[in-house]
Coordinates of C-alpha atoms and ligand atoms in Angstrom, one line a residue:
M19 CA 145.2 134.2 174.1
K20 CA 142.4 133.5 176.5
R21 CA 139.0 132.5 175.2
L22 CA 135.8 131.5 177.1
L23 CA 134.4 128.6 175.1
L24 CA 132.0 125.6 175.2
G25 CA 133.9 122.2 174.9
A26 CA 132.6 121.8 171.3
E27 CA 133.9 125.3 170.5
T28 CA 137.4 124.5 171.7
I29 CA 137.6 121.7 169.2
A30 CA 136.5 124.2 166.6
Q31 CA 139.2 126.8 167.6
G32 CA 141.7 124.0 167.9
A33 CA 140.9 123.0 164.3
I34 CA 141.1 126.5 163.1
D35 CA 144.5 127.0 164.7
S36 CA 145.7 123.8 163.3
G37 CA 145.2 125.3 159.8
I38 CA 142.2 123.3 158.6
S39 CA 141.0 124.2 155.1
G40 CA 137.5 122.6 155.7
V41 CA 135.0 121.3 158.3
Y42 CA 132.5 118.9 156.9
S43 CA 129.5 118.0 159.1
Y44 CA 125.8 117.4 159.5
P45 CA 124.1 119.0 162.5
G46 CA 123.3 116.8 165.5
T47 CA 123.3 117.6 169.3
P48 CA 125.8 117.8 171.1
S49 CA 128.2 118.3 168.1
T50 CA 126.4 121.1 166.2
E51 CA 128.4 124.0 167.8
I52 CA 131.7 122.9 166.3
T53 CA 130.6 123.9 162.9
L54 CA 128.6 126.9 164.0
Y55 CA 131.6 128.3 165.6
I56 CA 133.8 127.9 162.5
Q57 CA 131.0 129.4 160.4
E58 CA 130.9 132.5 162.8
F59 CA 134.7 132.7 163.0
K60 CA 134.9 132.7 159.2
V61 CA 132.5 135.7 158.9
Q62 CA 134.3 137.6 161.7
E63 CA 137.9 136.8 160.8
N64 CA 137.6 136.2 157.1
I65 CA 139.4 132.9 157.2
N66 CA 139.5 130.7 154.0
V67 CA 137.7 127.5 155.4
F68 CA 134.9 125.5 153.8
C69 CA 132.3 125.3 156.4
N70 CA 128.8 124.7 154.8
W71 CA 126.6 121.9 156.1
C72 CA 126.8 118.6 154.2
T73 CA 123.8 116.5 153.2
N74 CA 124.6 113.7 155.7
E75 CA 127.6 112.4 157.8
K76 CA 128.7 110.0 155.1
T77 CA 129.1 112.8 152.4
A78 CA 130.9 114.9 155.2
M79 CA 133.3 112.1 155.9
E80 CA 133.9 111.5 152.2
T81 CA 134.4 115.2 151.4
A82 CA 137.0 115.5 154.1
L83 CA 138.8 112.5 152.8
G84 CA 138.9 114.3 149.3
M85 CA 140.5 117.3 151.0
S86 CA 143.0 115.2 152.8
Y87 CA 143.9 113.3 149.5
A88 CA 144.8 116.9 148.2
G89 CA 147.0 117.4 151.2
K90 CA 145.0 119.8 153.2
R91 CA 143.7 119.4 156.8
S92 CA 140.2 118.9 157.4
L93 CA 137.9 118.4 160.4
V94 CA 134.7 116.1 160.3
S95 CA 132.1 116.5 163.0
M96 CA 128.9 114.7 163.9
K97 CA 126.9 113.3 166.8
H98 CA 127.4 109.7 167.6
V99 CA 124.6 108.2 165.5
G100 CA 126.1 110.0 162.6
L101 CA 129.1 107.8 162.8
N102 CA 126.6 104.9 161.9
V103 CA 125.8 106.8 158.7
A104 CA 129.5 107.7 158.0
A105 CA 130.7 104.2 159.0
D106 CA 131.5 102.9 155.5
A107 CA 133.7 105.8 154.7
F108 CA 135.1 106.0 158.3
I109 CA 136.2 102.5 158.5
N110 CA 137.7 102.5 155.0
S111 CA 139.5 105.8 155.6
A112 CA 141.7 103.9 158.1
I113 CA 142.7 101.5 155.3
T114 CA 143.4 104.2 152.6
G115 CA 145.0 106.3 155.4
I116 CA 145.1 110.1 154.9
N117 CA 147.4 112.6 153.2
G118 CA 146.5 116.0 154.8
G119 CA 145.6 115.6 158.5
L120 CA 142.0 114.4 159.1
V121 CA 140.4 114.5 162.5
V122 CA 136.8 113.1 163.1
A123 CA 135.1 114.7 166.1
V124 CA 132.3 112.7 167.4
A125 CA 130.1 113.8 170.3
D126 CA 128.4 111.0 172.2
D127 CA 125.3 111.6 174.2
P128 CA 125.2 109.2 177.3
S129 CA 121.7 109.5 179.0
M130 CA 120.2 110.3 175.6
H131 CA 119.7 114.0 176.4
S132 CA 118.7 114.5 172.7
S133 CA 119.3 111.2 171.0
Q134 CA 117.6 108.0 170.2
N135 CA 120.4 105.8 171.7
E136 CA 123.6 106.1 173.8
Q137 CA 126.3 104.3 171.8
D138 CA 130.0 104.8 172.5
S139 CA 132.1 105.9 169.6
R140 CA 135.3 104.5 171.1
F141 CA 134.2 101.1 169.7
Y142 CA 134.2 102.5 166.2
G143 CA 137.7 103.8 166.6
H144 CA 138.9 100.5 167.9
F145 CA 137.0 98.7 165.1
A146 CA 138.7 101.0 162.5
H147 CA 142.1 100.5 164.3
I148 CA 142.7 104.1 164.5
P149 CA 144.0 106.3 167.3
I150 CA 141.4 107.8 169.7
F151 CA 141.7 111.0 171.6
E152 CA 139.3 111.6 174.5
P153 CA 139.8 115.0 176.2
S154 CA 139.1 115.3 179.9
N155 CA 138.3 119.1 179.8
Q156 CA 138.0 122.1 177.5
Q157 CA 141.7 123.0 177.5
E158 CA 142.6 119.5 176.8
A159 CA 140.0 119.4 174.0
Y160 CA 141.8 122.4 172.3
D161 CA 145.2 120.8 173.0
M162 CA 144.3 117.5 171.7
T163 CA 142.6 118.7 168.6
R164 CA 146.0 120.3 167.8
S165 CA 147.9 117.2 168.7
A166 CA 145.5 115.0 166.8
F167 CA 146.2 116.9 163.5
R168 CA 149.9 116.5 164.0
F169 CA 149.4 112.8 165.0
S170 CA 147.2 112.2 162.0
E171 CA 149.9 113.4 159.6
K172 CA 152.6 111.6 161.5
Y173 CA 151.0 108.1 161.2
K174 CA 149.0 108.9 158.0
L175 CA 145.8 107.9 159.8
P176 CA 142.5 109.6 160.6
V177 CA 142.2 110.4 164.3
L178 CA 138.9 109.9 166.3
L179 CA 138.3 112.7 168.7
R180 CA 135.6 111.5 171.1
I181 CA 133.7 113.9 173.5
T182 CA 130.5 113.5 175.6
T183 CA 127.6 115.9 176.1
R184 CA 128.8 117.3 179.3
L185 CA 132.1 118.5 178.0
A186 CA 130.6 119.6 174.6
H187 CA 128.1 121.9 176.3
S188 CA 130.0 123.3 179.3
R189 CA 132.1 126.4 179.1
A190 CA 135.6 127.2 180.5
I191 CA 138.5 129.7 179.8
I192 CA 141.2 128.2 177.7
S193 CA 144.6 129.5 176.4
T194 CA 145.3 129.1 172.7
Q195 CA 148.5 129.0 170.9
A196 CA 149.7 130.5 167.6
A197 CA 147.9 129.3 164.6
E198 CA 149.6 127.1 161.9
I199 CA 149.1 128.1 158.3
Q200 CA 147.1 125.9 156.0
N201 CA 148.8 123.1 154.0
N202 CA 149.5 123.6 150.4
I203 CA 148.1 121.2 147.9
S204 CA 150.2 118.1 147.7
F205 CA 149.1 114.7 146.4
P206 CA 149.7 111.2 148.0
L207 CA 153.3 110.0 147.4
V208 CA 152.1 106.4 146.7
R209 CA 149.7 106.7 143.6
E210 CA 147.5 103.8 144.7
Q211 CA 147.0 104.8 148.3
F212 CA 143.4 105.6 147.9
I213 CA 142.5 102.9 145.5
L214 CA 141.1 100.0 147.6
L215 CA 141.2 97.2 145.1
P216 CA 141.6 94.0 147.1
S217 CA 145.4 93.5 146.3
I218 CA 146.1 97.0 147.4
A219 CA 143.7 97.0 150.4
R220 CA 145.1 93.8 151.7
K221 CA 148.5 95.3 151.8
Q222 CA 147.3 98.5 153.5
F223 CA 145.2 96.6 156.1
R224 CA 148.4 94.6 157.0
N225 CA 150.3 97.9 157.4
L226 CA 147.5 99.2 159.5
L227 CA 147.8 96.2 161.8
L228 CA 151.6 96.5 161.9
V229 CA 151.5 100.2 163.1
Q230 CA 149.3 99.2 166.1
N231 CA 152.3 98.5 168.3
S232 CA 153.6 102.0 167.6
L233 CA 150.2 103.6 168.4
K234 CA 150.2 101.6 171.7
Q235 CA 153.8 102.9 172.5
E236 CA 152.6 106.5 171.7
A237 CA 149.8 106.1 174.2
V238 CA 152.1 104.8 176.9
S239 CA 154.4 107.8 176.5
S240 CA 151.4 110.4 175.8
I241 CA 151.3 113.5 177.9
Y242 CA 147.5 112.8 178.0
N243 CA 147.9 109.5 179.7
Q244 CA 149.4 109.6 183.2
L245 CA 149.7 107.1 186.0
H246 CA 149.6 108.9 189.5
K247 CA 150.9 106.6 192.2
A248 CA 149.7 107.0 195.8
E249 CA 152.0 105.9 198.6
N250 CA 149.8 103.1 200.1
S251 CA 147.3 102.6 197.3
Q252 CA 144.2 100.6 198.3
L253 CA 142.6 100.7 194.8
G254 CA 143.6 101.4 191.2
V255 CA 141.3 103.7 189.4
I256 CA 141.3 104.1 185.5
A257 CA 139.5 107.4 184.8
C258 CA 138.8 107.9 181.0
G259 CA 138.3 111.3 179.5
I260 CA 135.9 113.5 181.5
A261 CA 135.7 110.9 184.3
I262 CA 139.1 112.2 185.6
N263 CA 137.4 115.6 186.1
Y264 CA 134.6 114.0 188.3
L265 CA 137.3 112.1 190.2
L266 CA 139.2 115.4 190.9
E267 CA 136.0 116.9 192.0
V268 CA 134.8 114.4 194.4
C269 CA 138.3 113.9 195.9
N270 CA 139.1 117.6 196.0
G271 CA 142.2 116.9 193.8
L272 CA 144.2 113.8 193.2
P273 CA 143.4 111.2 195.9
Q274 CA 146.1 110.2 198.3
N275 CA 145.0 106.7 198.9
F276 CA 144.3 105.5 195.3
D277 CA 146.5 105.1 192.3
V278 CA 144.9 106.8 189.3
L279 CA 145.5 106.1 185.6
K280 CA 144.3 109.1 183.6
L281 CA 143.4 107.5 180.3
C282 CA 142.7 110.0 177.4
Q283 CA 144.6 108.5 174.4
Y284 CA 144.0 105.0 172.9
P285 CA 144.8 102.2 172.0
I286 CA 144.9 101.3 175.6
P287 CA 148.4 101.9 177.0
Q288 CA 148.8 98.3 178.2
S289 CA 152.1 98.7 180.1
L290 CA 150.5 101.5 182.2
V291 CA 147.5 99.3 183.0
N292 CA 149.8 96.3 183.8
E293 CA 151.7 98.6 186.2
L294 CA 148.4 99.6 187.9
F295 CA 147.5 95.9 188.2
E296 CA 150.8 95.1 189.8
R297 CA 150.2 97.7 192.4
N298 CA 146.6 97.0 193.1
D299 CA 144.3 94.0 193.6
K300 CA 141.2 95.9 192.8
I301 CA 140.7 98.2 189.8
L302 CA 137.8 100.6 189.3
V303 CA 137.2 101.7 185.8
L304 CA 135.3 105.1 185.4
E305 CA 134.2 105.9 181.9
D306 CA 131.4 108.0 180.4
G307 CA 129.7 105.6 177.9
Y308 CA 129.9 101.8 177.5
P309 CA 132.4 99.6 179.4
F310 CA 134.9 100.0 176.7
V311 CA 138.1 100.0 178.7
E312 CA 136.7 97.7 181.3
E313 CA 135.9 94.9 178.6
K314 CA 139.3 95.4 177.1
I315 CA 141.2 95.1 180.4
L316 CA 139.2 92.1 181.5
G317 CA 141.1 90.1 178.8
I318 CA 144.5 90.9 180.3
V319 CA 143.8 90.8 184.0
A320 CA 145.2 87.9 186.3
H321 CA 142.6 85.8 188.0
D322 CA 143.3 87.0 191.6
K323 CA 142.5 90.6 190.6
R324 CA 139.1 92.2 190.6
V325 CA 137.8 94.7 188.0
L326 CA 134.9 96.9 189.2
G327 CA 132.8 99.0 186.8
R328 CA 129.7 99.0 184.7
L329 CA 129.9 95.3 183.8
N330 CA 129.3 94.1 187.4
G331 CA 126.9 96.9 188.4
Y332 CA 129.5 98.7 190.5
V333 CA 128.8 101.7 188.3
P334 CA 125.3 102.0 186.7
P335 CA 125.3 100.0 183.5
D336 CA 123.6 102.9 181.5
G337 CA 123.4 106.6 181.4
E338 CA 125.8 109.4 181.9
L339 CA 128.7 109.1 184.4
Q340 CA 128.2 111.9 187.1
P341 CA 130.3 113.1 190.1
N342 CA 127.8 111.5 192.6
I343 CA 128.1 108.1 190.8
V344 CA 132.0 108.5 191.1
A345 CA 131.6 109.4 194.8
K346 CA 129.4 106.4 195.5
A347 CA 131.7 104.0 193.6
L348 CA 134.7 105.3 195.8
A349 CA 132.5 105.2 199.0
I350 CA 133.1 109.0 199.6
E351 CA 130.1 109.9 201.7
S352 CA 131.1 113.4 202.4
F353 CA 130.7 114.5 198.7
S354 CA 127.5 116.5 198.0
E355 CA 127.1 118.2 194.7
H356 CA 126.5 121.9 194.5
V357 CA 124.0 121.4 191.6
E358 CA 121.8 118.4 191.5
T359 CA 122.1 117.0 188.0
N360 CA 118.9 115.1 188.2
S361 CA 117.0 117.9 189.9
T362 CA 113.6 117.4 191.1
H363 CA 113.2 121.1 191.8
F364 CA 112.0 121.9 188.3
P365 CA 108.7 120.8 186.9
N366 CA 108.9 118.4 184.0
R367 CA 107.9 120.2 180.9
P368 CA 107.2 117.9 178.0
P369 CA 108.5 119.1 174.7
E370 CA 105.9 120.4 172.3
L371 CA 105.6 121.9 168.8
C372 CA 105.7 125.8 168.8
K373 CA 102.7 127.8 168.5
G374 CA 102.1 128.5 164.8
C375 CA 104.2 125.5 163.6
G376 CA 103.2 124.0 160.3
H377 CA 103.6 120.5 161.6
I378 CA 100.5 121.1 163.9
D379 CA 98.3 121.5 160.9
M380 CA 99.8 118.4 159.3
Y381 CA 98.9 116.4 162.3
T382 CA 95.6 117.9 162.8
A383 CA 94.7 116.7 159.1
L384 CA 96.5 113.4 159.7
R385 CA 94.5 112.8 163.0
R386 CA 91.4 112.9 161.0
I387 CA 92.7 110.4 158.5
I388 CA 93.7 108.0 161.4
D389 CA 90.3 108.3 163.0
E390 CA 88.9 107.2 159.7
Y391 CA 91.4 104.4 158.7
G392 CA 92.5 103.4 162.2
D393 CA 95.8 103.4 164.0
N394 CA 99.1 101.7 163.0
H395 CA 99.5 103.4 159.5
V396 CA 102.0 106.2 160.0
F397 CA 105.7 105.6 159.8
A398 CA 107.6 108.8 160.8
D399 CA 111.2 109.9 161.1
I400 CA 113.4 112.2 163.2
G401 CA 112.9 116.0 163.5
C402 CA 110.5 118.4 165.2
Y403 CA 107.6 116.5 163.6
T404 CA 108.6 113.4 165.8
L405 CA 106.5 115.3 168.5
G406 CA 103.5 114.1 166.5
A407 CA 103.9 111.0 168.7
L408 CA 102.6 112.9 171.8
S409 CA 99.2 114.0 172.8
P410 CA 97.1 115.7 171.4
Y411 CA 98.1 114.2 168.1
S412 CA 99.2 110.5 168.8
A413 CA 99.6 110.5 165.1
I414 CA 102.8 108.5 164.4
N415 CA 103.6 105.0 165.1
T416 CA 107.4 104.7 164.4
C417 CA 110.5 106.7 164.7
V418 CA 113.6 104.7 164.5
E419 CA 116.6 106.4 162.7
M420 CA 117.0 109.1 160.2
G421 CA 115.5 107.9 156.8
A422 CA 113.6 104.8 158.2
S423 CA 110.1 106.2 157.5
I424 CA 109.8 105.5 153.8
P425 CA 111.4 102.1 153.7
M426 CA 109.3 101.1 156.8
A427 CA 106.1 102.3 155.2
K428 CA 107.0 100.3 152.0
G429 CA 107.8 97.2 154.1
A430 CA 104.5 97.5 155.8
A431 CA 102.7 98.0 152.5
D432 CA 104.5 95.0 151.2
A433 CA 103.1 93.1 154.2
G434 CA 99.6 94.3 153.2
V435 CA 99.1 97.3 155.4
F436 CA 96.8 99.9 153.9
P437 CA 97.1 102.8 154.0
A438 CA 100.9 103.2 154.6
I439 CA 102.0 106.8 155.2
A440 CA 105.5 108.0 155.7
I441 CA 106.2 111.4 157.4
I442 CA 109.7 112.8 156.8
G443 CA 111.2 116.3 157.2
D444 CA 112.9 118.1 154.3
S445 CA 116.4 117.8 155.9
T446 CA 115.9 114.2 156.8
F447 CA 114.7 113.4 153.3
T448 CA 117.9 114.5 151.7
H449 CA 120.0 113.1 154.5
S450 CA 118.8 109.6 153.9
G451 CA 115.2 109.4 152.6
M452 CA 115.8 109.7 148.9
T453 CA 117.2 106.1 148.4
G454 CA 114.1 104.7 150.3
L455 CA 111.9 106.8 147.9
L456 CA 113.7 105.3 145.0
D457 CA 113.1 101.7 146.3
A458 CA 109.3 102.5 146.7
V459 CA 109.2 104.0 143.1
N460 CA 111.0 101.1 141.6
E461 CA 108.2 98.8 142.7
N462 CA 105.5 101.3 142.6
A463 CA 104.7 100.7 146.2
P464 CA 101.3 102.0 147.3
I465 CA 102.5 104.4 149.9
T466 CA 101.9 108.1 150.5
V467 CA 105.0 110.1 151.5
I468 CA 104.5 113.4 153.3
I469 CA 107.5 115.7 153.2
A470 CA 107.1 118.2 155.9
D471 CA 109.2 120.9 154.3
N472 CA 109.9 123.8 156.7
A473 CA 113.0 124.9 154.8
A474 CA 115.2 124.0 157.7
S475 CA 116.7 121.5 160.0
A476 CA 114.6 122.9 162.8
M477 CA 115.2 120.4 165.4
T478 CA 118.9 121.1 165.6
G479 CA 118.7 124.9 165.5
G480 CA 117.4 125.8 162.0
Q481 CA 120.4 125.0 159.9
N482 CA 120.1 125.2 156.1
S483 CA 118.3 122.2 154.4
A484 CA 120.2 120.7 151.5
A485 CA 117.3 120.5 149.2
H486 CA 115.7 123.9 149.7
G487 CA 113.5 124.6 146.7
K488 CA 114.5 121.4 145.0
L489 CA 112.3 118.8 146.5
K490 CA 109.7 118.4 143.7
N491 CA 112.4 118.1 141.1
I492 CA 114.2 115.5 143.2
C493 CA 111.1 113.4 143.5
I494 CA 110.5 113.7 139.8
G495 CA 114.1 112.7 139.1
L496 CA 113.7 109.7 141.4
G497 CA 110.7 108.7 139.3
V498 CA 107.6 109.7 141.2
E499 CA 104.7 110.3 138.8
P500 CA 104.6 114.2 138.5
D501 CA 100.7 114.0 138.8
H502 CA 101.3 112.5 142.2
I503 CA 103.7 115.0 143.6
I504 CA 101.6 117.6 145.3
E505 CA 103.0 120.8 146.8
T506 CA 100.7 122.6 149.2
E507 CA 100.9 124.7 152.3
P508 CA 99.5 123.4 155.6
F509 CA 97.4 126.1 157.3
P510 CA 94.6 126.0 160.0
T511 CA 92.1 127.3 157.5
K512 CA 93.1 124.6 154.9
I513 CA 92.6 121.4 157.0
D514 CA 89.6 120.1 155.1
Q515 CA 91.4 120.5 151.8
L516 CA 94.5 118.7 153.2
V517 CA 92.5 115.8 154.6
A518 CA 90.7 115.4 151.2
L519 CA 94.2 115.6 149.4
I520 CA 95.7 112.9 151.6
K521 CA 92.8 110.6 151.1
E522 CA 93.0 111.1 147.4
E523 CA 96.7 110.2 147.3
I524 CA 96.2 107.3 149.7
E525 CA 93.8 105.8 147.3
F526 CA 96.3 106.1 144.5
K527 CA 97.7 102.6 143.8
G528 CA 101.3 103.7 143.6
T529 CA 103.8 105.9 145.3
S530 CA 102.8 109.5 145.8
V531 CA 104.4 112.5 147.5
I532 CA 102.8 115.3 149.2
I533 CA 105.2 118.2 150.0
L534 CA 103.8 120.4 152.8
K535 CA 105.7 123.7 152.6
R536 CA 105.7 126.2 155.5
E537 CA 108.7 127.8 156.9
C538 CA 109.7 127.0 160.6
V539 CA 108.3 129.8 162.9
Q540 CA 111.6 130.0 164.7
T541 CA 113.7 130.2 161.7
V542 CA 111.5 133.2 160.4
L543 CA 111.9 134.8 163.8
R544 CA 115.6 134.4 163.8
K545 CA 115.8 135.8 160.2
N546 CA 113.7 138.8 161.1
K547 CA 115.9 139.5 164.2
T548 CA 119.1 139.3 162.1
E549 CA 117.6 141.7 159.5
A550 CA 116.5 144.1 162.1
N551 CA 119.9 144.0 163.8
Q552 CA 121.7 144.6 160.5
K553 CA 119.3 147.5 159.8
H554 CA 120.2 149.0 163.0
N555 CA 123.9 148.0 162.8
I556 CA 123.9 146.2 166.1
I557 CA 127.1 144.2 166.6
F558 CA 127.1 141.2 169.1
Ligands
TPP18 C1 122.3 110.2 161.9 C2 121.8 111.4 162.7 N1 122.3 112.6 162.3 C3 121.8 113.7 163.0 C4 120.8 113.6 163.8 C5 120.2 114.9 164.5 N2 119.0 115.3 163.8 C6 117.8 114.8 164.3 S1 116.6 115.2 163.2 C7 117.5 116.2 162.3 C8 117.0 116.9 161.1 C9 115.8 117.6 161.3 O1 115.4 118.3 160.2 P1 114.1 118.0 159.4 O2 114.1 116.5 159.0 O3 114.0 118.9 158.2 O4 112.9 118.2 160.5 P2 112.5 119.4 161.4 O5 113.2 119.4 162.7 O6 113.0 120.6 160.5 O7 111.1 119.3 161.5 C10 118.8 116.1 162.7 C11 119.9 116.8 162.1 C12 120.2 112.4 164.2 N3 119.2 112.2 165.0 N4 120.8 111.2 163.4
SF4_19 S1 111.2 124.9 165.9 FE1 110.1 125.2 163.9 S2 109.6 123.2 163.1 FE2 110.2 122.9 165.3 S3 108.3 122.9 166.4 FE3 109.0 125.1 166.4 S4 108.1 126.0 164.6 FE4 107.9 123.8 164.5

């Protein structure tokens, strides 16, 4: 069957056709569409797959591991920084191994189109000693997802499926194959497999190291890794994942004068790399992300060979790999892109909060507090409300990673900063803010936490927020004094009251929480539209 899909959606379709019983994820661009697609598919095709959003990436990884323990296949998906959050479970899942197939799809965001950094998840896969699949196009993303589930069950290991923004968010027609049926429940054959007591973990880690040679052999014979030999090669090119697409684009097909190693399955297939070195004195490494392959092959290269890439500035050290960069590295002057990726034709439009957004009223009130108490008091977090950093509010001083606001406010308060205010969204609060609040409560830290509760993870498209309607009880449960948990609505007509309220809680010598409840305008619009469509029976 043919389908027109985004790269992220091809992974979703590949996982559905592999017979997954669950997808576990937390939203984050550019990975969100994987779960969205499965949710939509479930509604339309009535498949039996768990696909609700998780509280964070760590719980997503752990829940998938639980499903794998029970013998069923599961997909985990997240953006690259999510893997930092899931890392403990991710790394240890390589030591427990899996039972039902487990694939971890991670979408990296080189050039930080919508992220706070541009890390490369292949390092995590290598760190965990697990196989990594890196598709070069949409069809391969579908095929590789299916191969990854089979590979995962063959080697009893999780498989990391790494894509980048450009592939996740571009569309192509793909062919799909017949779907597999879901696994039945079956438990691990070795009872202690998932019990990482040191005596067991030591044995399993040794086994993990022993299997590495087989994984390397698999990478050498993989259909996804191919060495194309030119007759009189002047240069060897290693093109990883999407880079092979760029190479084909700028050379109008496979180049006649370069050897090309298409590298999409890891660990690095050493014998293919060696062959490339034997045939060429110079090797150019093209990869989207960090110089992962470049660094690894530098360790095996003979002294008389040269490796060109991001490390020696032959390819820019940061940012997304693009066809024009590939053309420049290959000195192909005739290449001109049809679409300029860094176009200067469009005026730059800075992001701003939507008209009618409740965060605007929160920041209008907070601005008055800052005018009175001075700057350098507001520790914020990640979400739409991070836009409070920009003019006209200039109301926040920090935004580091999800959940950092409350512990940073506490740290500053510990250092003597007064007042110390934390701003955190409802989804971010449950993702990783609750533990920081417990630390603050345990020491009765004099901080004021404002939870901007718009009943959604608005920044990533309005997904459900895990604690909808439960925030006050959570704060009580964490030990915040009930008298100092205030729920109110931020509205333009209520700014004076809000300013007075914040001031009152600032003066309280302990941890207080103000929950500002107002639904995201965009979520309301989307809901109204869906309801209207349902009334008029419109089918998309
Ligand atoms: C570890 C990690 N996972 C996911 C994301 C993507 N992300 C950024 S903010 C956010 C949640 C935003 O929701 P909320 O805190 O409720 O704020 P809102 O956007 O609704 O104002 C998500 C999912 C991220 N930046 N980091
Ligand atoms: S999407 Fe929602 S939360 Fe984000 S700025 Fe717009 S109204 Fe505010």
